Every structure is written in C-alpha cells, then in structure tokens.
Short mmCIF file of C-alpha atoms in Angstrom, two decimals:
data_model
loop_
_atom_site.label_atom_id
_atom_site.label_comp_id
_atom_site.label_asym_id
_atom_site.label_seq_id
_atom_site.Cartn_x
_atom_site.Cartn_y
_atom_site.Cartn_z
CA UNK A 1 -61.94 25.05 -47.22
CA UNK A 2 -58.98 23.18 -45.50
CA UNK A 3 -61.52 20.18 -45.02
CA UNK A 4 -63.53 19.87 -48.42
CA UNK A 5 -60.94 18.63 -50.04
CA UNK A 6 -60.66 15.02 -47.61
CA UNK A 7 -64.18 14.86 -47.72
CA UNK A 8 -63.94 14.91 -51.28
CA UNK A 9 -61.51 12.35 -51.79
CA UNK A 10 -62.74 10.30 -49.29
CA UNK A 11 -66.52 10.40 -51.70
CA UNK A 12 -64.33 9.70 -54.59
CA UNK A 13 -62.42 6.36 -52.97
CA UNK A 14 -64.55 5.04 -50.60
CA UNK A 15 -62.60 1.78 -50.89
CA UNK A 16 -61.04 1.19 -47.52
CA UNK A 17 -58.63 -1.36 -45.11
CA UNK A 18 -55.88 -2.91 -46.30
CA UNK A 19 -55.07 -3.83 -49.95
CA UNK A 20 -51.71 -5.77 -49.56
CA UNK A 21 -51.07 -9.39 -48.72
CA UNK A 22 -49.23 -8.27 -45.26
CA UNK A 23 -52.01 -5.65 -44.44
CA UNK A 24 -54.79 -7.70 -44.96
CA UNK A 25 -52.92 -10.54 -43.09
CA UNK A 26 -52.80 -7.99 -39.87
CA UNK A 27 -56.21 -6.94 -40.43
CA UNK A 28 -57.74 -10.58 -39.97
CA UNK A 29 -56.14 -10.71 -36.63
CA UNK A 30 -58.45 -7.67 -35.19
CA UNK A 31 -60.91 -9.25 -34.24
CA UNK A 32 -58.81 -12.85 -32.21
CA UNK A 33 -59.08 -12.45 -28.49
CA UNK A 34 -54.73 -13.60 -28.38
CA UNK A 35 -52.15 -12.63 -27.18
CA UNK A 36 -49.88 -14.55 -28.59
CA UNK A 37 -48.94 -12.18 -31.78
CA UNK A 38 -47.40 -9.11 -28.96
CA UNK A 39 -44.86 -8.02 -29.44
CA UNK A 40 -42.45 -9.53 -26.99
CA UNK A 41 -42.11 -13.10 -29.25
CA UNK A 42 -40.79 -11.28 -31.57
CA UNK A 43 -36.51 -11.09 -32.03
CA UNK A 44 -34.49 -9.82 -34.40
CA UNK A 45 -35.16 -11.67 -37.84
CA UNK A 46 -38.96 -12.04 -37.02
CA UNK A 47 -41.21 -9.78 -38.34
CA UNK A 48 -45.06 -9.92 -36.50
CA UNK A 49 -46.56 -10.18 -39.46
CA UNK A 50 -45.36 -13.72 -40.20
CA UNK A 51 -46.51 -14.05 -36.59
CA UNK A 52 -49.91 -12.94 -36.74
CA UNK A 53 -50.44 -14.32 -40.46
CA UNK A 54 -49.15 -18.30 -38.65
CA UNK A 55 -52.11 -17.26 -35.26
CA UNK A 56 -54.39 -16.40 -38.18
CA UNK A 57 -54.22 -20.11 -39.32
CA UNK A 58 -54.25 -21.91 -36.49
CA UNK A 59 -57.17 -19.86 -35.61
CA UNK A 60 -59.32 -20.82 -38.95
CA UNK A 61 -58.45 -24.43 -38.53
CA UNK A 62 -59.42 -24.24 -34.72
CA UNK A 63 -62.20 -22.08 -35.04
CA UNK A 64 -61.58 -22.15 -30.50
CA UNK A 65 -65.70 -22.20 -29.45
CA UNK A 66 -63.33 -22.14 -25.04
CA UNK A 67 -60.86 -20.24 -23.41
CA UNK A 68 -59.66 -23.38 -22.22
CA UNK A 69 -59.54 -24.69 -25.74
CA UNK A 70 -57.67 -20.78 -27.48
CA UNK A 71 -55.10 -21.64 -24.77
CA UNK A 72 -54.72 -24.65 -26.51
CA UNK A 73 -54.42 -23.13 -30.00
CA UNK A 74 -52.00 -20.04 -28.51
CA UNK A 75 -49.96 -22.98 -27.29
CA UNK A 76 -49.87 -24.51 -30.45
CA UNK A 77 -48.82 -21.22 -32.50
CA UNK A 78 -45.66 -20.54 -29.77
CA UNK A 79 -44.70 -24.46 -30.42
CA UNK A 80 -44.38 -24.20 -34.00
CA UNK A 81 -43.51 -20.16 -34.03
CA UNK A 82 -39.92 -21.59 -31.70
CA UNK A 83 -39.44 -24.58 -33.98
CA UNK A 84 -38.93 -21.39 -36.86
CA UNK A 85 -36.48 -20.32 -34.47
CA UNK A 86 -35.12 -22.79 -33.93
CA UNK A 87 -34.04 -24.43 -37.43
CA UNK A 88 -33.15 -20.30 -38.02
CA UNK A 89 -30.49 -20.75 -35.34
CA UNK A 90 -29.14 -24.17 -36.48
CA UNK A 91 -28.24 -22.67 -39.80
CA UNK A 92 -27.04 -19.39 -37.90
CA UNK A 93 -23.80 -20.64 -35.41
CA UNK A 94 -23.17 -22.47 -38.55
CA UNK A 95 -22.36 -19.62 -40.58
CA UNK A 96 -21.52 -18.19 -37.46
CA UNK A 97 -18.21 -20.73 -37.37
CA UNK A 98 -18.04 -19.54 -40.74
CA UNK A 99 -16.76 -15.55 -40.19
CA UNK A 100 -13.72 -17.48 -38.00
CA UNK A 101 -12.21 -19.05 -40.38
CA UNK A 102 -9.06 -17.51 -42.11
CA UNK A 103 -8.57 -19.89 -44.46
CA UNK A 104 -12.47 -21.17 -45.45
CA UNK A 105 -12.88 -24.92 -46.93
CA UNK A 106 -16.30 -25.82 -48.24
CA UNK A 107 -15.25 -29.28 -48.06
CA UNK A 108 -14.90 -29.36 -43.94
CA UNK A 109 -16.39 -26.10 -42.51
CA UNK A 110 -19.11 -27.69 -41.42
CA UNK A 111 -17.83 -30.26 -39.87
CA UNK A 112 -15.29 -28.04 -38.42
CA UNK A 113 -17.77 -25.99 -37.04
CA UNK A 114 -20.75 -28.27 -35.85
CA UNK A 115 -17.37 -29.73 -33.47
CA UNK A 116 -16.17 -26.68 -32.31
CA UNK A 117 -19.59 -25.89 -30.71
CA UNK A 118 -20.94 -29.62 -30.96
CA UNK A 119 -22.49 -28.60 -26.69
CA UNK A 120 -24.09 -25.83 -28.10
CA UNK A 121 -25.66 -28.23 -30.43
CA UNK A 122 -27.34 -30.50 -28.47
CA UNK A 123 -28.79 -27.85 -27.03
CA UNK A 124 -30.41 -26.57 -29.29
CA UNK A 125 -31.79 -30.18 -30.00
CA UNK A 126 -32.60 -30.62 -27.09
CA UNK A 127 -35.06 -27.79 -26.93
CA UNK A 128 -36.40 -28.69 -30.26
CA UNK A 129 -37.42 -32.03 -29.24
CA UNK A 130 -38.84 -30.66 -25.85
CA UNK A 131 -41.23 -28.35 -28.37
CA UNK A 132 -41.57 -31.30 -30.75
CA UNK A 133 -42.98 -33.21 -27.60
CA UNK A 134 -45.30 -30.12 -26.29
CA UNK A 135 -47.11 -29.21 -29.45
CA UNK A 136 -48.61 -32.88 -29.60
CA UNK A 137 -49.13 -33.11 -26.50
CA UNK A 138 -50.80 -29.79 -27.60
CA UNK A 139 -52.09 -30.99 -30.12
CA UNK A 140 -53.71 -34.15 -28.44
CA UNK A 141 -55.47 -32.38 -25.85
CA UNK A 142 -57.48 -29.40 -28.29
CA UNK A 143 -58.81 -32.38 -29.99
CA UNK A 144 -59.79 -34.32 -27.34
CA UNK A 145 -61.49 -30.96 -26.31
CA UNK A 146 -63.21 -30.15 -29.68
CA UNK A 147 -63.79 -34.37 -29.92
CA UNK A 148 -65.40 -33.58 -26.22
CA UNK A 149 -67.62 -30.27 -26.96
CA UNK A 150 -68.87 -32.57 -30.31
CA UNK A 151 -70.53 -35.17 -28.58
CA UNK A 152 -71.68 -33.51 -25.70
CA UNK A 153 -75.85 -33.61 -25.55
CA UNK A 154 -78.21 -30.99 -26.12
CA UNK A 155 -79.25 -29.20 -22.73
CA UNK A 156 -82.84 -30.52 -22.38
CA UNK A 157 -85.90 -28.17 -21.96
CA UNK A 158 -87.14 -28.50 -18.77
CA UNK A 159 -90.74 -26.97 -20.31
CA UNK A 160 -93.21 -29.49 -20.39
CA UNK A 161 -94.07 -30.30 -24.58
CA UNK A 162 -97.38 -28.34 -25.00
CA UNK A 163 -100.32 -31.73 -25.27
CA UNK A 164 -102.44 -31.53 -28.20
CA UNK A 165 -106.64 -31.69 -27.94
CA UNK A 166 -107.41 -35.21 -26.48
CA UNK A 167 -103.47 -36.45 -26.00
CA UNK A 168 -103.18 -38.96 -22.92
CA UNK A 169 -100.02 -36.98 -20.22
CA UNK A 170 -96.85 -38.80 -20.96
CA UNK A 171 -95.39 -39.41 -17.45
CA UNK A 172 -92.09 -39.63 -15.72
CA UNK A 173 -91.62 -42.87 -16.56
CA UNK A 174 -91.82 -42.45 -20.05
CA UNK A 175 -95.25 -44.80 -20.83
CA UNK A 176 -99.17 -43.32 -21.80
CA UNK A 177 -101.38 -43.63 -18.81
CA UNK A 178 -104.49 -45.77 -19.64
CA UNK A 179 -107.56 -44.84 -18.32
CA UNK A 180 -109.12 -46.62 -15.45
CA UNK A 181 -112.28 -48.70 -17.21
CA UNK A 182 -115.97 -48.33 -16.89
CA UNK A 183 -117.74 -50.21 -14.74
CA UNK A 184 -120.72 -52.65 -16.06
CA UNK A 185 -124.09 -51.24 -15.99
CA UNK A 186 -125.80 -52.67 -13.07
CA UNK A 187 -128.82 -55.16 -14.68
CA UNK A 188 -133.03 -54.02 -14.31
CA UNK A 189 -134.48 -55.47 -10.05
CA UNK A 190 -136.99 -58.63 -12.28
CA UNK A 191 -140.73 -58.02 -11.39
CA UNK A 192 -141.89 -60.27 -8.56
CA UNK A 193 -143.80 -62.92 -9.44
CA UNK A 194 -147.49 -63.36 -10.38
CA UNK A 195 -149.83 -64.91 -7.12
CA UNK A 196 -151.43 -68.08 -7.62
CA UNK A 197 -154.56 -68.83 -8.35
CA UNK A 198 -158.00 -66.49 -9.63
CA UNK A 199 -157.79 -63.03 -9.14
CA UNK A 200 -161.38 -61.63 -7.80
CA UNK A 201 -162.72 -58.83 -9.96
CA UNK A 202 -164.33 -56.40 -8.21
CA UNK A 203 -167.29 -55.10 -9.48
#
C-alpha cells in the first residue's frame, strides 16, 4: 500500500526535470565532457551554478568537435572565470582597507587605501594582464583549429565509381582512353588478264 501513493503521484504529475533557471543551467551541462566546473574551481563568494552556466554558454558558442578544441574551450572558461574573480578581489581590497579606518572619509579613503596596498594592486594587475593575454592567445588558437577543420577536404572514397553500360573507363591520369582505330579492309585481288588471240572451241 505504501508504494501506491508515489506511483499514483507520478502518474498524475509526469513532468520531471528542473524547472528553475538555475536548475536548467545545471541540467544543460549533464552531457558535456568537461571538468571545468569541478568544485575545486569554486571559492567563497562563487557558485557552481554560475560556473556551469558560463561553461554551457561557451560550449554552445564554439561546439568543440575534438579533444583539442574542448581543451581550448575549457581554458577560455577558466580564464574568464579568473577575470571575474580578480575584479571582485579588486573591489574587496578597497573594502578591506576601509574597515580599518577609525574616521572614514569618503573623499580620501579610496586613495589612502590604494596607497597602503599599492604593491598588492600591482600584483593583482599582473595576474589580470596575464590572464587576458592567455584568453586572447587561446581564442586565436581555437579559431585556427576550427577554421582548419572547416577547410579540410573530405576524404576521397577509395572504391572506383560505378561505370554505366557502354561507358569508357577513366584512367588514373584523368582522361578517357580512346579506342584503337580499326584497320582498313583489304582490297579484293584483281582477276588475271584474258589471253590475247582466238580461243579454240572444242566440238
């Protein structure tokens, strides 16, 4: 009796699967062969939903068809994910300094904060610049691979093409051989000339 209620509920409500935007974003990644959205890529303030959504957008945009293309797409996702993180860190550095000020001053606090941790901001900017260069380099390589795959000629069928009845075979050089000319018919021998003089007629 305990199993009847769930079965009846499933029959009355056959719709399954995620309904929310976040759930659909996660579900859209189920068929993707990538590990870029692993939990190890998430830190405090970030969500797996956002990373999976970003990954799904890149896979929909580039549709990688080879392992090499998939690796490059994963790298693009990783680089953009880092750039988003670095932008949040930039703002967090200011906020971290503001909390230490006993007498806040909206006009001068940003400058004072930047001056106090200017070396930290410089290191952060180097990370941002390196990641941006990586993104552009990988994007260029990915476009090169996609273009090469698009321009690659289709493999030729090694089997000979079927010949229609009466058609001449095509040689490997690309031309149709012409049939050998038939020899001219020999002329019939001429009869020997008749002997001169009267022919003796027997009785």
